[in-house]
Coordinates of C-alpha atoms (C1' of nucleotides) in Angstrom, one line a residue:
Chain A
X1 CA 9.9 -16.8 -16.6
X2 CA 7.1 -18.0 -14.4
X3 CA 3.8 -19.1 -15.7
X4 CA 1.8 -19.3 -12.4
X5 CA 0.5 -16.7 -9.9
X6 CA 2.2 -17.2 -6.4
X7 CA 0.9 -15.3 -3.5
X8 CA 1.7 -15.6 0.2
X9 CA -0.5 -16.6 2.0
X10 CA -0.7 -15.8 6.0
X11 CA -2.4 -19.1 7.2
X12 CA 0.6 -21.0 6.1
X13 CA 3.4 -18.3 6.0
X14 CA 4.9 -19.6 2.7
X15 CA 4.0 -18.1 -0.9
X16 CA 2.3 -20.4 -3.1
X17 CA 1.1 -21.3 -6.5
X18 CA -2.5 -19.9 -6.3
X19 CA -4.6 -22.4 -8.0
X20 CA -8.4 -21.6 -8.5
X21 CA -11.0 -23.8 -7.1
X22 CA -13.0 -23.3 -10.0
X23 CA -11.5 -21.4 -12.5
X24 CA -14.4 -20.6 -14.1
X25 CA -14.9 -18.4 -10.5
X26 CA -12.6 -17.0 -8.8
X27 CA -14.0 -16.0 -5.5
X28 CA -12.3 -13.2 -3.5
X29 CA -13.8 -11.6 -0.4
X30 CA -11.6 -8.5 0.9
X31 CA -12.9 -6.5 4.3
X32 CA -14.4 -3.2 3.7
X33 CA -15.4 -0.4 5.1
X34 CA -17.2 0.5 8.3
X35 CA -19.1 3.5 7.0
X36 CA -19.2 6.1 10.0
X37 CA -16.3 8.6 8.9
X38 CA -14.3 9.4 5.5
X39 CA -12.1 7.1 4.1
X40 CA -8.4 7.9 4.9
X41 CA -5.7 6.6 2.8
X42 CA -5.1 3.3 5.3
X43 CA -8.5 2.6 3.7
X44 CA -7.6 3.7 0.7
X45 CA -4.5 0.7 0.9
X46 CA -6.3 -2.6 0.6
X47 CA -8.9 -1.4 -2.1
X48 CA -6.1 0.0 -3.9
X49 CA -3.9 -3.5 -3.7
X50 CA -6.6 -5.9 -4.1
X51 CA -7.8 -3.6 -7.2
X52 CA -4.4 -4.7 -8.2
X53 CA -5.1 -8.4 -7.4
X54 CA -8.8 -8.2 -9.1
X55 CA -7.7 -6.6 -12.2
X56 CA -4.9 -9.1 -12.6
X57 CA -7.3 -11.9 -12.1
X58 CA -9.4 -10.7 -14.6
X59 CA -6.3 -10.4 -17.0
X60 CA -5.4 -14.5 -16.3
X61 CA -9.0 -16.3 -16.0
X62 CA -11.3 -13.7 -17.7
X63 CA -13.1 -11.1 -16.9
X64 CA -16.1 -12.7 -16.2
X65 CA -14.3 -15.8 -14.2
X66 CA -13.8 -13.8 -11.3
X67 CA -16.2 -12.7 -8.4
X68 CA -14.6 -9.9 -5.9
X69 CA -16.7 -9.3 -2.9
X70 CA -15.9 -6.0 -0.5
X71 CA -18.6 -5.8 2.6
X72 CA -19.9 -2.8 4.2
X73 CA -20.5 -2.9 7.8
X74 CA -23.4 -0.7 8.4
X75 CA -24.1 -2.1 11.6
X76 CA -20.8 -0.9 14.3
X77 CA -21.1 0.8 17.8
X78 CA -18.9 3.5 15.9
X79 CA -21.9 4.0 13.8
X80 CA -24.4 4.0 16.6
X81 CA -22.1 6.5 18.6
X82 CA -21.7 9.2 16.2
X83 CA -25.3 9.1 15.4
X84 CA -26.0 9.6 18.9
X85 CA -23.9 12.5 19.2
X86 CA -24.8 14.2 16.2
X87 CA -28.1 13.7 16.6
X88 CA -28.4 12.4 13.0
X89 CA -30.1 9.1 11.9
X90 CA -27.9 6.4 11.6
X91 CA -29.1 5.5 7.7
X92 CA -28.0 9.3 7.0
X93 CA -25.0 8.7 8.4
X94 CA -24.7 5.3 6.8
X95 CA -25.7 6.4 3.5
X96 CA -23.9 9.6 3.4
X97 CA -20.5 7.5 4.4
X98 CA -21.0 4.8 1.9
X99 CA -21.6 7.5 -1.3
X100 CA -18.6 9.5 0.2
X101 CA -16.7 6.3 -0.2
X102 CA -17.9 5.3 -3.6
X103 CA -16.9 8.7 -5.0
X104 CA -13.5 8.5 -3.7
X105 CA -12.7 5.2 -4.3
X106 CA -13.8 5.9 -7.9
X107 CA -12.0 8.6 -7.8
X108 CA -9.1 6.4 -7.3
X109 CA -9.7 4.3 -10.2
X110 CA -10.6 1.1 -8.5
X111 CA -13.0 -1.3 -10.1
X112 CA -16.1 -1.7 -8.2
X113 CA -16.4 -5.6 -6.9
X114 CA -19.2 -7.4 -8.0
X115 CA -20.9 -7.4 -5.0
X116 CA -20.5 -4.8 -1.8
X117 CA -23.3 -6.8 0.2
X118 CA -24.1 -4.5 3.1
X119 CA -24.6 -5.9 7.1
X120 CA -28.2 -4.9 7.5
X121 CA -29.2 -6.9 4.6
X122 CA -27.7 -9.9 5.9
X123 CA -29.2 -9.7 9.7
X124 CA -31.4 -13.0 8.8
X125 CA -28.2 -15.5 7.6
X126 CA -26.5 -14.4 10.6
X127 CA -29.0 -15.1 12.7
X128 CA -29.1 -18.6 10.7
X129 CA -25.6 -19.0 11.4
X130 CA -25.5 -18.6 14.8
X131 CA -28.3 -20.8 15.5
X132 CA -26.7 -23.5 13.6
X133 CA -23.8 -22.7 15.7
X134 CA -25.7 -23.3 19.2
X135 CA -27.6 -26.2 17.7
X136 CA -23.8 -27.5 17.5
X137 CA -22.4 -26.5 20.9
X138 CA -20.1 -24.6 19.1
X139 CA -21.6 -21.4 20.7
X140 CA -23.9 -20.4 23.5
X141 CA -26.9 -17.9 24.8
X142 CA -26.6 -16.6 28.0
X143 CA -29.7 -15.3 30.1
X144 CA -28.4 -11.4 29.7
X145 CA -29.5 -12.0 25.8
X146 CA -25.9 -12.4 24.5
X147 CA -24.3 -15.0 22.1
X148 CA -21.1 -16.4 22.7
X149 CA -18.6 -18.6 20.6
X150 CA -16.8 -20.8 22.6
X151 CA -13.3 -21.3 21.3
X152 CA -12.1 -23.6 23.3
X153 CA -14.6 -26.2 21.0
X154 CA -12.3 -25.3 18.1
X155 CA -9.1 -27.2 18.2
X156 CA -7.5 -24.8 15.2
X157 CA -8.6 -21.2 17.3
X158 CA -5.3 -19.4 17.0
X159 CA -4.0 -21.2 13.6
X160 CA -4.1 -17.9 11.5
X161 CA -2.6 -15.5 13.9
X162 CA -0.1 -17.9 15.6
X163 CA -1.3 -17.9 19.2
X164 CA -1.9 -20.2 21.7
X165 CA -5.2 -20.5 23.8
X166 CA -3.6 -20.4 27.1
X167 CA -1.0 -17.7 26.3
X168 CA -3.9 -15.3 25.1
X169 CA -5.5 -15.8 28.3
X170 CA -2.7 -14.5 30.5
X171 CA -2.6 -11.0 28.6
X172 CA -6.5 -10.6 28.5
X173 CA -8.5 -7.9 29.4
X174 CA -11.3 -8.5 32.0
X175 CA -14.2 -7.2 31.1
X176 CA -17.3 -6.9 32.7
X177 CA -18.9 -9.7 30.6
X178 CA -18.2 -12.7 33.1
X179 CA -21.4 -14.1 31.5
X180 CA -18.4 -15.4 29.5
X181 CA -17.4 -18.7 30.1
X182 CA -13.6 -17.8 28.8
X183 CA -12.6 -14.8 28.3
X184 CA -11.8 -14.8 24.4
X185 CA -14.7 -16.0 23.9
X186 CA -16.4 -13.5 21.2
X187 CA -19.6 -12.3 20.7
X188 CA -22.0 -13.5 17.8
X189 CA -25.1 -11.3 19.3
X190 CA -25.9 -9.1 21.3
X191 CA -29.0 -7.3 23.0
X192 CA -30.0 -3.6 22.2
X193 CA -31.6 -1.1 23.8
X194 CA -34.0 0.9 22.8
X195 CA -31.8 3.6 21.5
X196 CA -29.4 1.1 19.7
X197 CA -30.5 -0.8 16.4
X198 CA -31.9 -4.2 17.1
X199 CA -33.6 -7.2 15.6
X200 CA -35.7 -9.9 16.7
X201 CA -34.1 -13.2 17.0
X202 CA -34.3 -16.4 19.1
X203 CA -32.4 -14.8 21.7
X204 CA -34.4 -11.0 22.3
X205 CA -33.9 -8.1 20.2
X206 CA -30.7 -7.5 19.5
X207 CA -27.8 -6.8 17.0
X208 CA -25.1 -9.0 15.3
X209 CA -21.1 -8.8 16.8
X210 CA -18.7 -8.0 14.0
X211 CA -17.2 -10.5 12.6
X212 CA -20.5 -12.5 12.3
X213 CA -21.4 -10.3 9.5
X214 CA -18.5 -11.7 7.2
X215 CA -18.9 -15.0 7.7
X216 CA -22.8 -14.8 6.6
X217 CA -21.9 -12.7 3.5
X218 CA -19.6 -15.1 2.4
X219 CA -21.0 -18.2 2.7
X220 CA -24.0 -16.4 0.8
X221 CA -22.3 -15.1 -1.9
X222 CA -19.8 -17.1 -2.4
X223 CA -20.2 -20.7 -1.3
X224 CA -18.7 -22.1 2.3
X225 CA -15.2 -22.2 0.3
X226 CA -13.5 -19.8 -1.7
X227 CA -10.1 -18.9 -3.2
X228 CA -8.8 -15.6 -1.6
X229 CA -9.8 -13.8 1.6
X230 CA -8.4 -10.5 1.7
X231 CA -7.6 -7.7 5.1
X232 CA -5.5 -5.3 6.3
X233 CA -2.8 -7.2 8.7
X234 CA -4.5 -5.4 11.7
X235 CA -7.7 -7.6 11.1
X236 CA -5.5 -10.9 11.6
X237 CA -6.9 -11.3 15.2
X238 CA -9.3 -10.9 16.3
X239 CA -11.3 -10.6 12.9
X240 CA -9.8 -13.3 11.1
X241 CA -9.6 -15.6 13.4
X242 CA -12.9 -15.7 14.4
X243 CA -14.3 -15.6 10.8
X244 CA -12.5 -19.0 10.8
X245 CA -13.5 -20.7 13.6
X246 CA -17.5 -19.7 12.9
X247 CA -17.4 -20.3 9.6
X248 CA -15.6 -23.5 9.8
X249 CA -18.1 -24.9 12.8
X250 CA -20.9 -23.6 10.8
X251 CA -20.0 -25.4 7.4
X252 CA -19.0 -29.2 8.5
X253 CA -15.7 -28.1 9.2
X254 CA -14.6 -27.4 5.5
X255 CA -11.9 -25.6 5.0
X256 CA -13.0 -21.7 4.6
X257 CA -10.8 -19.3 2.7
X258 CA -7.7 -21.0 0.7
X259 CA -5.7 -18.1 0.9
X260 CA -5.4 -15.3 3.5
X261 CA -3.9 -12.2 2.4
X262 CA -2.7 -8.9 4.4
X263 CA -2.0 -5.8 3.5
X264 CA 0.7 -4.0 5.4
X265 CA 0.2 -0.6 7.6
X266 CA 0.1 2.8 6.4
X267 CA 2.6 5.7 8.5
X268 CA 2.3 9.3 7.8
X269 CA 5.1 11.2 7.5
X270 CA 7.0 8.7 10.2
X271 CA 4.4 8.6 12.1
X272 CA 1.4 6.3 13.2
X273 CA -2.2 7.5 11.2
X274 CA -4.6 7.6 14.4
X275 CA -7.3 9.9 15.4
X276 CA -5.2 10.8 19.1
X277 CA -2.3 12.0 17.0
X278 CA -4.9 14.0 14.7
X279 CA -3.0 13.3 11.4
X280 CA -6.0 11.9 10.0
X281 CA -5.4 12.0 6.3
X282 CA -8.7 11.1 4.1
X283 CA -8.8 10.5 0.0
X284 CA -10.9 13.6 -0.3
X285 CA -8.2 16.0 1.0
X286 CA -5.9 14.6 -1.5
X287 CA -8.2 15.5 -3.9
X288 CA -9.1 18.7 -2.8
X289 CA -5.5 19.4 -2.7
X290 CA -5.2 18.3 -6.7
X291 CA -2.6 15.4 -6.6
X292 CA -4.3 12.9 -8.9
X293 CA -5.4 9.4 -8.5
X294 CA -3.1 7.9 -10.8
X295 CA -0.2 9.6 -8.5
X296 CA -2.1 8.0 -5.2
X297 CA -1.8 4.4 -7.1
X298 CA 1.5 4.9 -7.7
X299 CA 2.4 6.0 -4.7
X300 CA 0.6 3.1 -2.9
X301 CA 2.0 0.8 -5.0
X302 CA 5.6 1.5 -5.5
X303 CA 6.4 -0.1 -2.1
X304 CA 5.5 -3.8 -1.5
X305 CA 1.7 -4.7 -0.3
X306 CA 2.9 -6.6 2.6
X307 CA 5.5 -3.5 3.7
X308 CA 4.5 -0.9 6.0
X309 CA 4.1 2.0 3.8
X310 CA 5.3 5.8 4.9
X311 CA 2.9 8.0 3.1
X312 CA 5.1 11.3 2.5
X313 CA 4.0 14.0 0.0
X314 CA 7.6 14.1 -1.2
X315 CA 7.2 10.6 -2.8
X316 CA 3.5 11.9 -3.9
X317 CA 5.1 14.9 -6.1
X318 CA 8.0 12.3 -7.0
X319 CA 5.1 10.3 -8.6
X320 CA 3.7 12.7 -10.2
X321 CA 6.4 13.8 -12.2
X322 CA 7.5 10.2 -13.4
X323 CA 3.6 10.0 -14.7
X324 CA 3.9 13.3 -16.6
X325 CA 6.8 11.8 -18.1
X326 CA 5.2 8.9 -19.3
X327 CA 2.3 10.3 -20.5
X328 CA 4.0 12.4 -22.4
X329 CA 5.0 9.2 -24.7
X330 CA 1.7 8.2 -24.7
X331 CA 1.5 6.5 -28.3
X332 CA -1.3 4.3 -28.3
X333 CA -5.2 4.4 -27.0
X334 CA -6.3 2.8 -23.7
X335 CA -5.2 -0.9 -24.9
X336 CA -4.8 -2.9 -21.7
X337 CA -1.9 -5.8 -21.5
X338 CA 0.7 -6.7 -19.8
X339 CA 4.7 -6.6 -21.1
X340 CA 6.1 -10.5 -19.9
X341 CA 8.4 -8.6 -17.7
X342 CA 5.9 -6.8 -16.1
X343 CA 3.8 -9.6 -15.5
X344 CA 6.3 -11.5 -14.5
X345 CA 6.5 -9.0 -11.4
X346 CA 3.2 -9.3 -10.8
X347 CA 3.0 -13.0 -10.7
X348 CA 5.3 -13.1 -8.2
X349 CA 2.9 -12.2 -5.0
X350 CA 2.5 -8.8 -6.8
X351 CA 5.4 -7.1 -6.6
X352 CA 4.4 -4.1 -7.7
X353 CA 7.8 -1.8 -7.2
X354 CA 9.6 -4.4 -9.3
X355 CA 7.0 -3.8 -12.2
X356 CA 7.6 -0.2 -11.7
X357 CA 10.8 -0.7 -12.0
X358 CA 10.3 -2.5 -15.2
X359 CA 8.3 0.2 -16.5
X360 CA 10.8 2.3 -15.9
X361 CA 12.9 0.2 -18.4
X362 CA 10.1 0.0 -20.9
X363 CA 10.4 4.2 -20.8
X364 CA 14.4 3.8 -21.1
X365 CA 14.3 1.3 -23.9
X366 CA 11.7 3.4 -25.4
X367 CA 8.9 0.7 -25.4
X368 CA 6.2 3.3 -25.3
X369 CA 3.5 1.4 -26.5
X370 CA 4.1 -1.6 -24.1
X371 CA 4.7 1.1 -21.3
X372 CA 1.2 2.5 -22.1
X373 CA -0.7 -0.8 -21.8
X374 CA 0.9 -1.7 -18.8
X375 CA 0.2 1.6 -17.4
X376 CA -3.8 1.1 -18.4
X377 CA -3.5 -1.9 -16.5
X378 CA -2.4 -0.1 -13.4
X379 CA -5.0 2.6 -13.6
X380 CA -2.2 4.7 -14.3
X381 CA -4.6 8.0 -16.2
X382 CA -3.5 10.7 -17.7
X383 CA -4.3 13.9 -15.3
X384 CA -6.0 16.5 -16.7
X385 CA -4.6 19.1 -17.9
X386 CA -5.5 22.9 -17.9
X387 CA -9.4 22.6 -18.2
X388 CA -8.7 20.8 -15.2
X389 CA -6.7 23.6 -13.0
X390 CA -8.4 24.3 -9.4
X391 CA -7.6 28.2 -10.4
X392 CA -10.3 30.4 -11.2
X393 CA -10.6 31.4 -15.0
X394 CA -9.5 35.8 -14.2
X395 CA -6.1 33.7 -12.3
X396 CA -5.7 31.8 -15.4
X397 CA -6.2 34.6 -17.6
X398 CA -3.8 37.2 -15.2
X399 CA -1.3 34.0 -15.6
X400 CA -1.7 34.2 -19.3
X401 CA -0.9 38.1 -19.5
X402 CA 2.0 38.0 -17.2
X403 CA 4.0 35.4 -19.7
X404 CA 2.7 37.2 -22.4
X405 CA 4.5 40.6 -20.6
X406 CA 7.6 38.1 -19.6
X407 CA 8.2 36.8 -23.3
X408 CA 8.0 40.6 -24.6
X409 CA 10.4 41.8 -22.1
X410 CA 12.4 38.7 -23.7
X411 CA 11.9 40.0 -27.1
X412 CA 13.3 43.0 -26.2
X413 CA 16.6 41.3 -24.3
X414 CA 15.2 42.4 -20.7
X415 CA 15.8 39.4 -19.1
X416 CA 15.8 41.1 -15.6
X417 CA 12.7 42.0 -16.0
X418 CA 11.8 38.3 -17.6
X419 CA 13.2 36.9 -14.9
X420 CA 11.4 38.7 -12.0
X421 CA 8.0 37.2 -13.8
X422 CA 9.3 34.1 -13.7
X423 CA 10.8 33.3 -10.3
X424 CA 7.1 35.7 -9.1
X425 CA 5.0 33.2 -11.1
X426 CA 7.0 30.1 -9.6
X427 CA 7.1 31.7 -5.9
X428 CA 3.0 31.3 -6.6
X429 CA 3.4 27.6 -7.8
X430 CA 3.2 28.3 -11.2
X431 CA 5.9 26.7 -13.2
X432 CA 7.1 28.4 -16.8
X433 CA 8.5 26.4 -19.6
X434 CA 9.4 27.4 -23.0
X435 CA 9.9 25.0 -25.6
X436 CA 10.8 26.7 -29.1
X437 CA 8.0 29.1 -30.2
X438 CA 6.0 28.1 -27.5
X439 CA 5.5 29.0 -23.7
X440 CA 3.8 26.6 -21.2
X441 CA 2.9 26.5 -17.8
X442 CA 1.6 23.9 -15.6
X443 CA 0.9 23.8 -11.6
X444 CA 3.9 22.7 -8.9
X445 CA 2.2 21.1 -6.0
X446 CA 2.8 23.9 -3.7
X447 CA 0.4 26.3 -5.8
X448 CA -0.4 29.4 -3.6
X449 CA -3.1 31.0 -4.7
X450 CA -3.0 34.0 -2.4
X451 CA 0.7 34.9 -3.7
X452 CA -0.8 34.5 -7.5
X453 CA -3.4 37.0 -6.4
X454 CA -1.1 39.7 -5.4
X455 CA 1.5 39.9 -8.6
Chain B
rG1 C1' 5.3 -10.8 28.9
rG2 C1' 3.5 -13.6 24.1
rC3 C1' 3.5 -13.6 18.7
rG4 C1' 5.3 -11.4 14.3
rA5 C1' 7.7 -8.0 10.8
rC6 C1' 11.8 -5.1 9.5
rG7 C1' 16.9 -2.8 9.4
rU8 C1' 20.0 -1.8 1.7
rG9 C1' 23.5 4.7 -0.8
rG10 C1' 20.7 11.8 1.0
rC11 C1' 15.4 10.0 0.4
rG12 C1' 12.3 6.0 -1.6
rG13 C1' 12.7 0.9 -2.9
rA14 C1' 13.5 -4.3 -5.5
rG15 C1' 16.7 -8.3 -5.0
rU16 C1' 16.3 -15.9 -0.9
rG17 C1' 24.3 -17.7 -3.0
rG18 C1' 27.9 -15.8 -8.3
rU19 C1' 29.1 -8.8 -13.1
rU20 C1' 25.2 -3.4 -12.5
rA21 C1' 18.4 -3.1 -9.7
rC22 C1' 16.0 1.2 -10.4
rG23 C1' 13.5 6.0 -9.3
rC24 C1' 14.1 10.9 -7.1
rA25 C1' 17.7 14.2 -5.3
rG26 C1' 23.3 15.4 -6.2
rC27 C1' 27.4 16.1 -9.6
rG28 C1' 29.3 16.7 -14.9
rG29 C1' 27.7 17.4 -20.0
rA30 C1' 24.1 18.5 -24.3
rU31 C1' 20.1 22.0 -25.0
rU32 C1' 18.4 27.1 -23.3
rG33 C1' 19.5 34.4 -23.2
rC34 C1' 19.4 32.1 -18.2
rA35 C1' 16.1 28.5 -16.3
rA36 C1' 12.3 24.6 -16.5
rA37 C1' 11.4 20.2 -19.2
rU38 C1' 14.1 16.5 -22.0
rC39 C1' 18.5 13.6 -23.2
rC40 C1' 23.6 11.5 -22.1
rG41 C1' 27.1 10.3 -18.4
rU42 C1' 28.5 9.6 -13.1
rG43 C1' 29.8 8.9 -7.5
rG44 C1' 27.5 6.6 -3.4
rA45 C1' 24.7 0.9 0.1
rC46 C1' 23.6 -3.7 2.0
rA47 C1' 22.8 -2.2 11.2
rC48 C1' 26.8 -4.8 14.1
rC49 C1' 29.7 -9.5 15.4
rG50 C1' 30.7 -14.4 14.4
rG51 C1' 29.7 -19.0 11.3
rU52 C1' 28.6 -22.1 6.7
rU53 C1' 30.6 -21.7 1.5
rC54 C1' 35.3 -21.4 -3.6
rG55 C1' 31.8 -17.3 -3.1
rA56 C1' 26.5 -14.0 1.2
rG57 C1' 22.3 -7.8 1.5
rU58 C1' 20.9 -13.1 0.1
rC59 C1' 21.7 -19.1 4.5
rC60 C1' 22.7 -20.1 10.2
rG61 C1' 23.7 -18.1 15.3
rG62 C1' 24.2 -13.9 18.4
rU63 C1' 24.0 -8.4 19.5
rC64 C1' 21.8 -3.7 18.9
rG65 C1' 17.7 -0.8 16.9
rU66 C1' 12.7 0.3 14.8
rC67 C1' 7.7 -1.1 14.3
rG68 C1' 3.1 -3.9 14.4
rC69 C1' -0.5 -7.2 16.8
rC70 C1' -2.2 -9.2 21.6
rU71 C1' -8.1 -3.6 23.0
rC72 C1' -12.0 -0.4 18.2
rC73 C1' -9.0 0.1 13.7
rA74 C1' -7.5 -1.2 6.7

RNA sequence: GGCGACGUGGCGGAGUGGUUACGCAGCGGAUUGCAAAUCCGUGGACACCGGUUCGAGUCCGGUCGUCGCCUCCA
């Protein structure tokens, strides 16, 4: 039986007790979005884990002890690029991509954080920053208008990723930037043309580097140290890494984040999720092909947060069908708590499959209403049922008339002809069951609509 | 080349030294006109080779294989 919350935590590579700076607020910053596209299901991973993370928070210190911050980087050359070639504003396109991504996030059940502080609201601290930076020697202008961090003035550059200085430098890119006085050395601003988005600063108009934009946010909402900082593993270096070493050099050398955690990578179907390989898979096709968000959680969450996760729709229909069984022994309301065993799991660095699996012993030993709070903890929602069919009302109504025709032809021992509706109806995705008196019907996942038409 | 992760039954996936994870699929049974759903039962695994130990998926060493990061990326 543990008592405390032990997570792992990638700065030192060991799991430990998590314990709260303040636990009055708990302070968790997790990297969000970069709003120029839809959000695909890689995006989807890290809200959906540290949803997990907030909401057991919340259970342990309170609901209003905890402070979850997710940025929005508003200001990215992706941004700039697409707006250039679509000809479109970039606040439309910023706008547009962060309501897209509120809808599906909701969607998916998560919790909104407290705070989803956006880039282009924070231009002024960063500029604060990086001045305090150069004041320091910790960073330097060059006469082109850029801003450099020099990591070579921070003895711990390389901690949270493992790498040497001198080993980075042999497998390093030259770029044309030789205004650089080493080559890792990363940009905190950079000029702008007239086309690009810029600000005035000490150093010419211009626009903030990338990572800048955390470390500003953070130290502004949260304080120069907090408990959790929260990524996908991909953001390790360079992101990471240089959130450190500026916000470190910028706050007196205190120690920045307490805990680092990563989320794992997301596969599809075997293989890697990238735009080349065009198997690009976004929240909103999910939902427009009707699997339903308690399904996606499970799904995400049935393999370990720090695994790479293979998204396959197998596993997807496989979910679905465990949550149909569960809900279908739902006893009590909406109550949300957490069986010991359950928790238990969680406690240990969230291990989420193991609380699956003790879920699925709750259902076996016929624990309903422990199953059901612990499944209102997980977001895990009943789907809607028939008012919530993506078939049009005449399909629903032909559906209707067809088993009407199949349970007559029953009646009247023609079971041929029963049948023939029956494996028709399922050919169309439209699964038949008859329970006493009564004949059902619900949706497989392969529902084809165009078949349906034609019986 | 550097750093790191991982290799468990058909598929998925827990498990850091001591009977069985488990889920899905399969098989057998109950139920059903037959199915579906549900319920009961059941076979099947720890990449390979050494070592430590009374005892190892679990620790140590080696081999093979897969993957990630080092460049924008969750």
């Amino acid at each position: 039986m543990k008592t405390s919350l032990f997570l792992y935590n990638s700065f030192s590579r060991i799991k430990e007790v998590f314990k709260p700076l303040d636990k009055k607020n708990i302070r968790m910053y997790v990297c969000g979005p970069t709003v120029y596209d839809r959000a695909h299901i890689g995006n989807a991973r890290p809200v959906l884990v540290f949803d997990i993370l907030f909401r057991l928070l919340r259970y342990l210190y309170g609901e209003d002890n905890v402070t979850y911050v997710r940025n929005i980087t508003d200001i990215d050359d992706k941004i700039n690029a697409k707006a250039l070639q679509s000809g479109v504003n970039i606040e439309s396109i910023t706008e547009e991509t962060i309501e897209w991504f509120h809808k599906d996030m909701d969607f998916l059940g998560a919790l909104r954080p407290n705070y989803e502080p956006r880039a282009t609201a924070y231009v002024s601290q960063m500029i604060e920053m990086i001045t305090k930076l150069t004041s320091l020697s910790f960073a330097y202008p060059t006469e082109d208008g850029h801003v450099f961090f020099e990591v070579e003035r921070f003895a711990d550059y390389g901690r949270l990723s493992n790498k040497k200085l001198g080993e980075l430098n042999e497998g390093v890119r030259i770029e044309n930037e030789d205004s650089k006085r080493n080559p890792l050395d990363f940009v905190l601003w950079k000029p702008s043309t007239n086309e690009e988005p810029g600000w005035d600063s000490p150093w010419g108009k211009g626009r903030p580097g990338w990572h800048i934009e955390c470390s500003a946010m953070a130290k502004d909402i949260l304080g120069e140290q907090f408990d959790i900082h929260g990524g996908g593993i991909d953001l390790i270096f360079p992101h990471h890494e240089n959130e450190i070493a500026q916000s470190t050099c910028s706050n007196d050398m205190k120690k920045f984040a307490n805990f680092w955690l990563h989320n794992g990578f997301l596969k599809i179907e075997g293989e890697k999720m990238s735009k080349s390989l065009n198997n690009f898979l976004t929240v909103f096709d999910l939902i427009k092909r009707d699997f339903s968000a308690s399904a996606i959680r499970y799904n995400m969450l049935s393999t370990h947060y720090r695994q790479p996760l293979d998204w396959k729709f197998e596993r997807l229909a496989e979910a679905e069908k465990t949550l149909i069984k569960w809900n279908n022994k739902k006893e009590s309301r909406n109550e949300v708590d957490l069986p010991k065993q359950v928790l238990n799991a969680l406690l240990d660095d969230i291990n989420t499959p193991l609380s699956i699996y003790e879920m699925h012993q709750l259902y076996k030993n016929e624990k309903f209403a422990d199953l059901n709070k612990a499944c209102a903890f997980f977001g895990f929602v009943p789907k809607g049922r028939k008012d919530h069919l993506p078939i049009s009302p005449e399909l629903s109504k032909k559906v209707n008339n067809l088993i009407k025709d199949r349970n007559n032809a029953r009646l009247s021992k023609n079971f041929l002809l029963a049948d023939k509706i029956r494996e028709d109806l399922l050919g169309a995705g439209i699964i038949i069951k008859d329970s006493g008196q009564e004949t059902t019907w619900e949706l497989s996942t392969n529902l084809e609509i165009k078949k349906l038409k034609e019986l």
